[in-house]
Short mmCIF file of C-alpha atoms in Angstrom, two decimals:
data_model
loop_
_atom_site.label_atom_id
_atom_site.label_comp_id
_atom_site.label_asym_id
_atom_site.label_seq_id
_atom_site.Cartn_x
_atom_site.Cartn_y
_atom_site.Cartn_z
CA MET A 1 125.37 2.39 -53.01
CA ARG A 2 123.31 5.61 -53.43
CA ALA A 3 120.06 6.41 -49.89
CA LEU A 4 118.00 9.70 -50.42
CA VAL A 5 116.91 10.81 -46.21
CA ILE A 6 113.78 12.26 -46.16
CA ASP A 7 112.80 13.67 -43.25
CA ASP A 8 110.97 17.46 -42.35
CA SER A 9 113.86 16.99 -38.81
CA ARG A 10 117.39 18.25 -40.10
CA ALA A 11 118.31 17.04 -36.73
CA MET A 12 117.06 13.12 -37.80
CA ARG A 13 118.43 14.28 -41.30
CA ARG A 14 122.12 14.49 -39.83
CA ILE A 15 121.66 11.25 -37.66
CA VAL A 16 120.88 8.93 -40.90
CA THR A 17 122.72 10.29 -42.89
CA GLY A 18 125.52 9.98 -40.87
CA ILE A 19 124.78 6.27 -40.31
CA LEU A 20 124.31 6.07 -43.60
CA THR A 21 127.81 7.83 -44.44
CA ASN A 22 129.94 5.72 -41.78
CA LEU A 23 128.79 2.39 -43.57
CA GLY A 24 129.78 3.74 -46.92
CA TYR A 25 126.30 4.85 -48.93
CA GLU A 26 126.52 8.30 -51.15
CA VAL A 27 123.70 10.52 -49.42
CA ARG A 28 121.23 12.82 -50.38
CA ASP A 29 118.94 14.56 -47.91
CA ALA A 30 115.12 16.20 -48.38
CA GLY A 31 113.00 18.17 -46.15
CA HIS A 32 109.72 16.66 -47.26
CA GLY A 33 108.14 13.93 -49.53
CA GLY A 34 108.08 16.15 -52.99
CA GLU A 35 111.53 17.51 -52.34
CA GLY A 36 112.60 13.52 -52.21
CA LEU A 37 110.30 12.94 -55.11
CA ASP A 38 112.33 16.17 -56.73
CA VAL A 39 115.54 14.30 -55.53
CA LEU A 40 113.61 11.08 -58.45
CA ASN A 41 112.95 13.57 -60.93
CA GLU A 42 116.25 14.95 -61.40
CA GLY A 43 117.25 10.97 -62.30
CA TRP A 44 119.43 10.63 -58.98
CA VAL A 45 117.71 7.09 -58.11
CA PRO A 46 118.72 5.79 -54.92
CA ASP A 47 119.01 1.88 -53.76
CA LEU A 48 117.33 2.94 -50.63
CA ALA A 49 115.13 6.26 -49.52
CA THR A 50 114.22 6.18 -45.76
CA ILE A 51 111.16 8.44 -45.56
CA ASP A 52 109.30 9.62 -42.73
CA TRP A 53 105.79 9.53 -41.84
CA ASN A 54 105.14 13.31 -40.98
CA MET A 55 106.19 16.18 -42.69
CA PRO A 56 104.22 18.81 -43.93
CA VAL A 57 103.67 19.53 -47.78
CA MET A 58 104.14 16.07 -48.66
CA ASP A 59 103.98 13.68 -45.89
CA GLY A 60 105.77 10.02 -45.85
CA LEU A 61 103.14 7.98 -47.09
CA GLN A 62 102.32 10.21 -50.10
CA PHE A 63 105.83 9.76 -51.35
CA VAL A 64 106.24 6.23 -51.46
CA SER A 65 102.39 6.16 -53.23
CA ALA A 66 104.08 8.80 -55.69
CA VAL A 67 107.10 6.48 -55.90
CA ARG A 68 104.80 3.47 -56.83
CA SER A 69 102.74 4.20 -59.18
CA ASN A 70 106.28 5.13 -60.92
CA PRO A 71 107.61 2.03 -63.07
CA ALA A 72 111.02 3.56 -63.34
CA TRP A 73 111.57 4.15 -59.72
CA ARG A 74 110.89 0.41 -58.86
CA ARG A 75 113.91 -0.95 -57.96
CA MET A 76 114.43 1.55 -55.13
CA THR A 77 114.07 0.30 -51.98
CA MET A 78 111.64 1.87 -49.37
CA MET A 79 112.12 2.26 -45.26
CA MET A 80 109.88 4.46 -42.84
CA VAL A 81 111.78 6.39 -40.07
CA THR A 82 109.34 6.94 -37.77
CA SER A 83 107.82 8.02 -34.15
CA GLU A 84 104.42 5.74 -35.94
CA SER A 85 104.34 3.05 -34.10
CA GLU A 86 100.57 1.42 -34.49
CA HIS A 87 100.07 -1.36 -35.66
CA THR A 88 97.58 -0.29 -38.05
CA GLN A 89 99.68 2.29 -39.38
CA ILE A 90 102.47 0.16 -40.00
CA VAL A 91 99.85 -1.77 -42.14
CA ARG A 92 99.24 1.33 -44.42
CA ALA A 93 102.37 1.87 -44.95
CA LEU A 94 103.70 -1.79 -46.17
CA ALA A 95 100.52 -1.80 -48.16
CA ALA A 96 100.95 1.24 -50.03
CA GLY A 97 104.50 0.11 -50.92
CA ALA A 98 107.07 0.64 -48.58
CA HIS A 99 109.34 -2.60 -47.66
CA GLU A 100 110.10 -2.08 -44.22
CA TYR A 101 109.43 -0.23 -40.74
CA MET A 102 111.80 1.61 -38.17
CA ILE A 103 110.50 2.88 -35.32
CA LYS A 104 112.01 5.83 -33.62
CA PRO A 105 113.96 5.42 -31.30
CA PHE A 106 116.51 3.27 -32.74
CA THR A 107 119.97 3.10 -32.29
CA ALA A 108 122.64 2.68 -35.17
CA ASP A 109 123.37 -1.10 -34.54
CA ALA A 110 119.17 -1.70 -35.07
CA PHE A 111 119.50 0.42 -38.45
CA ARG A 112 122.49 -2.21 -39.84
CA ASP A 113 120.53 -4.90 -38.61
CA LYS A 114 117.06 -3.25 -40.75
CA LEU A 115 119.75 -2.83 -43.58
CA ALA A 116 121.56 -6.19 -43.27
CA LEU A 117 118.21 -7.94 -43.17
CA LEU A 118 116.98 -5.96 -46.56
CA GLY A 119 120.38 -7.18 -48.08
CA LEU A 120 121.20 -3.79 -48.73
CA LEU A 121 125.17 -3.32 -46.48
CA PRO A 122 127.40 -2.64 -48.96
CA GLN A 123 129.82 -5.61 -49.05
CA GLU A 124 132.13 -4.54 -47.69
CA VAL A 125 130.51 -3.28 -44.07
CA ALA A 126 128.11 -6.53 -44.22
CA LEU A 127 131.94 -9.07 -44.71
CA MET B 1 55.58 13.61 -23.74
CA THR B 2 58.74 15.34 -25.45
CA SER B 3 61.36 16.39 -23.52
CA THR B 4 64.09 18.60 -24.29
CA ASP B 5 67.90 18.34 -24.26
CA THR B 6 69.28 20.60 -22.31
CA GLY B 7 73.06 19.79 -22.98
CA GLN B 8 73.36 19.53 -18.94
CA ARG B 9 73.24 15.67 -18.49
CA ARG B 10 76.23 13.92 -18.46
CA ARG B 11 76.29 11.12 -21.55
CA GLY B 12 77.29 7.91 -22.19
CA SER B 13 79.57 8.95 -24.86
CA ASP B 14 80.87 12.35 -23.12
CA ALA B 15 82.76 9.95 -21.31
CA ARG B 16 86.04 9.90 -22.15
CA PRO B 17 89.22 8.56 -20.50
CA VAL B 18 91.66 11.12 -18.18
CA ILE B 19 95.50 10.58 -18.92
CA THR B 20 96.31 8.97 -15.14
CA GLU B 21 93.75 6.05 -16.34
CA LEU B 22 96.03 5.27 -19.11
CA ILE B 23 99.56 5.36 -18.34
CA ASP B 24 101.44 6.37 -15.03
CA GLU B 25 104.85 8.03 -14.74
CA MET B 26 107.33 4.82 -14.90
CA THR B 27 105.58 4.31 -18.71
CA ILE B 28 106.72 8.60 -19.22
CA LEU B 29 109.79 8.12 -17.50
CA ALA B 30 110.75 4.38 -19.25
CA ILE B 31 109.68 5.23 -22.97
CA ALA B 32 111.51 9.02 -22.33
CA GLU B 33 114.60 6.73 -20.99
CA GLU B 34 114.91 5.04 -24.25
CA ALA B 35 114.30 8.27 -26.32
CA TRP B 36 117.27 9.89 -24.49
CA VAL B 37 119.66 6.34 -24.62
CA SER B 38 119.05 6.24 -28.64
CA LEU B 39 118.88 9.77 -29.44
CA VAL B 40 121.41 11.78 -27.33
CA GLY B 41 123.83 8.44 -26.21
CA GLU B 42 123.73 5.83 -24.33
CA ASP B 43 125.52 7.08 -21.43
CA GLU B 44 123.10 9.53 -20.98
CA VAL B 45 120.72 9.06 -17.73
CA LEU B 46 117.78 10.54 -16.67
CA VAL B 47 117.01 10.99 -13.12
CA PRO B 48 114.16 10.86 -11.07
CA ILE B 49 114.26 13.72 -8.80
CA PRO B 50 111.64 16.99 -9.03
CA SER B 51 114.22 19.71 -9.38
CA GLU B 52 112.88 23.50 -10.39
CA LEU B 53 112.50 25.41 -13.75
CA PRO B 54 114.95 27.82 -14.28
CA GLY B 55 113.38 31.08 -15.03
CA ASP B 56 114.04 31.46 -18.73
CA ILE B 57 112.33 27.76 -19.87
CA LEU B 58 111.88 26.32 -23.30
CA SER B 59 108.92 23.14 -24.23
CA SER B 60 108.67 21.70 -27.49
CA TRP B 61 105.10 19.34 -27.43
CA VAL B 62 103.98 17.25 -30.23
CA ASP B 63 99.56 16.88 -30.14
CA VAL B 64 98.12 13.87 -29.40
CA VAL B 65 94.67 13.29 -31.33
CA GLY B 66 92.33 10.28 -30.56
CA PRO B 67 90.37 8.53 -28.13
CA TRP B 68 92.92 10.66 -25.57
CA THR B 69 93.38 14.06 -27.18
CA GLY B 70 95.97 15.85 -25.33
CA SER B 71 99.88 17.30 -25.83
CA VAL B 72 103.29 15.66 -24.58
CA VAL B 73 105.24 18.81 -23.33
CA LEU B 74 109.35 18.25 -22.84
CA THR B 75 109.35 21.58 -21.04
CA THR B 76 113.93 22.44 -19.63
CA GLY B 77 115.72 25.54 -19.78
CA ARG B 78 116.73 26.84 -22.49
CA ALA B 79 120.52 26.42 -22.69
CA THR B 80 119.67 22.79 -21.42
CA ALA B 81 117.71 22.85 -24.37
CA GLU B 82 120.66 23.82 -26.59
CA GLU B 83 122.93 21.42 -25.01
CA LEU B 84 119.87 18.78 -25.25
CA SER B 85 120.34 19.53 -29.28
CA ARG B 86 124.18 19.33 -29.76
CA ALA B 87 124.14 16.30 -27.69
CA LEU B 88 121.55 14.88 -29.94
CA LEU B 89 123.31 15.89 -33.62
CA ARG B 90 127.34 14.97 -32.13
CA GLU B 91 129.53 15.93 -34.55
CA SER B 92 127.39 16.46 -37.16
CA ALA B 93 126.34 19.71 -34.41
CA PRO B 94 127.73 23.40 -36.47
CA GLU B 95 129.80 24.83 -34.12
CA LEU B 96 127.40 27.71 -33.73
CA LEU B 97 123.62 26.43 -32.63
CA ASP B 98 120.94 28.65 -33.60
CA ASP B 99 117.15 29.09 -32.53
CA GLU B 100 116.50 26.89 -35.90
CA ASP B 101 118.87 24.11 -34.68
CA VAL B 102 117.51 24.17 -31.14
CA ALA B 103 113.92 24.23 -32.68
CA ASP B 104 114.83 21.57 -34.91
CA ALA B 105 116.77 19.23 -32.26
CA PHE B 106 114.28 20.61 -29.43
CA GLY B 107 111.59 19.13 -31.48
CA GLU B 108 111.92 16.44 -33.04
CA ILE B 109 113.11 14.56 -29.19
CA ALA B 110 109.74 15.46 -28.64
CA ASN B 111 108.13 14.07 -31.35
CA VAL B 112 110.30 10.71 -30.73
CA VAL B 113 108.57 10.47 -27.06
CA GLY B 114 105.49 11.85 -27.56
CA GLY B 115 104.61 8.66 -30.52
CA SER B 116 106.22 6.40 -28.02
CA ILE B 117 103.98 7.61 -25.75
CA LYS B 118 101.06 7.96 -28.20
CA ALA B 119 101.83 3.65 -29.14
CA ALA B 120 101.50 3.56 -25.14
CA LEU B 121 97.56 4.53 -25.54
CA PRO B 122 94.59 3.44 -27.10
CA GLY B 123 94.87 3.98 -30.90
CA PRO B 124 93.66 5.31 -33.49
CA SER B 125 95.08 8.33 -32.98
CA GLY B 126 97.14 10.55 -34.84
CA LEU B 127 100.42 12.42 -34.05
CA SER B 128 101.08 16.13 -34.76
CA LEU B 129 103.98 17.69 -36.28
CA PRO B 130 106.57 19.76 -33.10
CA GLN B 131 106.24 22.81 -31.86
CA VAL B 132 108.65 24.57 -29.89
CA GLY B 133 107.96 27.74 -28.19
CA ASN B 134 105.18 28.13 -24.89
CA ALA B 135 103.59 25.19 -23.53
CA PRO B 136 100.48 25.21 -24.31
CA LEU B 137 98.29 25.35 -20.75
CA VAL B 138 97.14 22.54 -18.77
CA ARG B 139 93.26 22.65 -18.70
CA ASN B 140 92.41 20.63 -16.78
CA ALA B 141 94.01 19.56 -13.93
CA GLY B 142 92.68 16.17 -13.26
CA ASP B 143 94.35 14.72 -16.66
CA LEU B 144 98.35 15.13 -16.17
CA CYS B 145 100.51 12.97 -15.85
CA ARG B 146 104.34 14.73 -15.55
CA VAL B 147 107.71 13.36 -14.67
CA ASP B 148 110.36 15.50 -13.52
CA VAL B 149 113.55 14.58 -13.88
CA VAL B 150 117.63 15.33 -14.22
CA TRP B 151 119.90 15.47 -17.26
CA ARG B 152 123.33 16.17 -16.62
CA GLY B 153 122.18 18.18 -13.37
CA GLU B 154 119.74 20.37 -15.43
CA PRO B 155 116.11 20.01 -14.87
CA LEU B 156 113.78 18.52 -17.21
CA THR B 157 109.65 17.62 -17.11
CA ILE B 158 107.50 15.02 -19.35
CA SER B 159 104.52 16.20 -19.65
CA VAL B 160 101.37 14.58 -20.93
CA GLN B 161 98.29 16.68 -20.38
CA GLY B 162 95.48 16.04 -21.61
CA ALA B 163 93.99 19.40 -23.64
CA LEU B 164 89.97 19.46 -23.04
CA PRO B 165 88.78 21.39 -19.56
CA PRO B 166 87.21 19.03 -17.45
CA LEU B 167 83.40 17.83 -17.57
CA PRO B 168 80.78 19.39 -15.73
CA VAL B 169 79.63 17.53 -12.65
CA PRO B 170 76.98 16.42 -13.14
CA THR B 171 73.71 17.96 -11.25
CA PRO B 172 71.55 14.93 -9.91
CA SER B 173 68.24 16.25 -11.86
CA ARG B 174 65.00 17.53 -9.58
CA GLU B 175 62.59 17.72 -12.17
CA ASN B 176 60.84 14.90 -10.20
CA GLU B 177 61.05 15.86 -6.60
CA VAL B 178 57.75 16.67 -4.99
CA PRO B 179 57.70 19.80 -2.83
CA LEU B 180 57.10 18.94 0.38
#
């Protein structure tokens, strides 16, 4: 399985990449939504994208909207991973097309539980 | 008869909350502890003891803009900020951390703590991208809630501070006073 980690913080990208790699994912990362779209435009379409909200250049919400406007990327699951925890913001993200919402801070176990909920744990890990 | 608004009178809409009416030290500490456990490590504890910061300090902060406007500021010694960054990155930390690595990781901690504090305040509010450097000045000592902790024996402060100066104290109008 493939995952694209989009976050402007290198530290957070490393943390999320570490969790996903340990679960068996092949991971690429991007520093903002625009870089994330560049990866998709290369033809590298992941099963999962984890997306921070507040980023320079292109924020997470803009990225989600851009992905949703392209039918070729419809099968990709999008999970916001962000410190934005206001209810109205969560509703906005889900309305824009995000599938799930993970609030920072989180533990590796909580992250894994979310993936299980989405049916995105690689089979050998889920067993 | 018309009257001129000199702007000196305090209007109802001018009233704005100060941070101590919205959040207390215990809540800030609980938020920071949760962030530490998740980001820094399960065994990492913050001990709420006042302690003097060293001379060479570094701050990271995020701004909150909404019904309450201000900053959530983390301040600690530069060496402690580096140790925190290394703890955050764990096995993926490079052998040599450069200033950018420290700014990025220390900024992310402020982002996570600030986001949780924002969630505890009345909304809707916006959250800025994190910044690292010299902390913004305290504009109003009455709009400040600060927690002093020790992490791995080193002092660290978490300050939730208003960005606006104090409102002028209303003075009673003498307009209708009759001289004796």
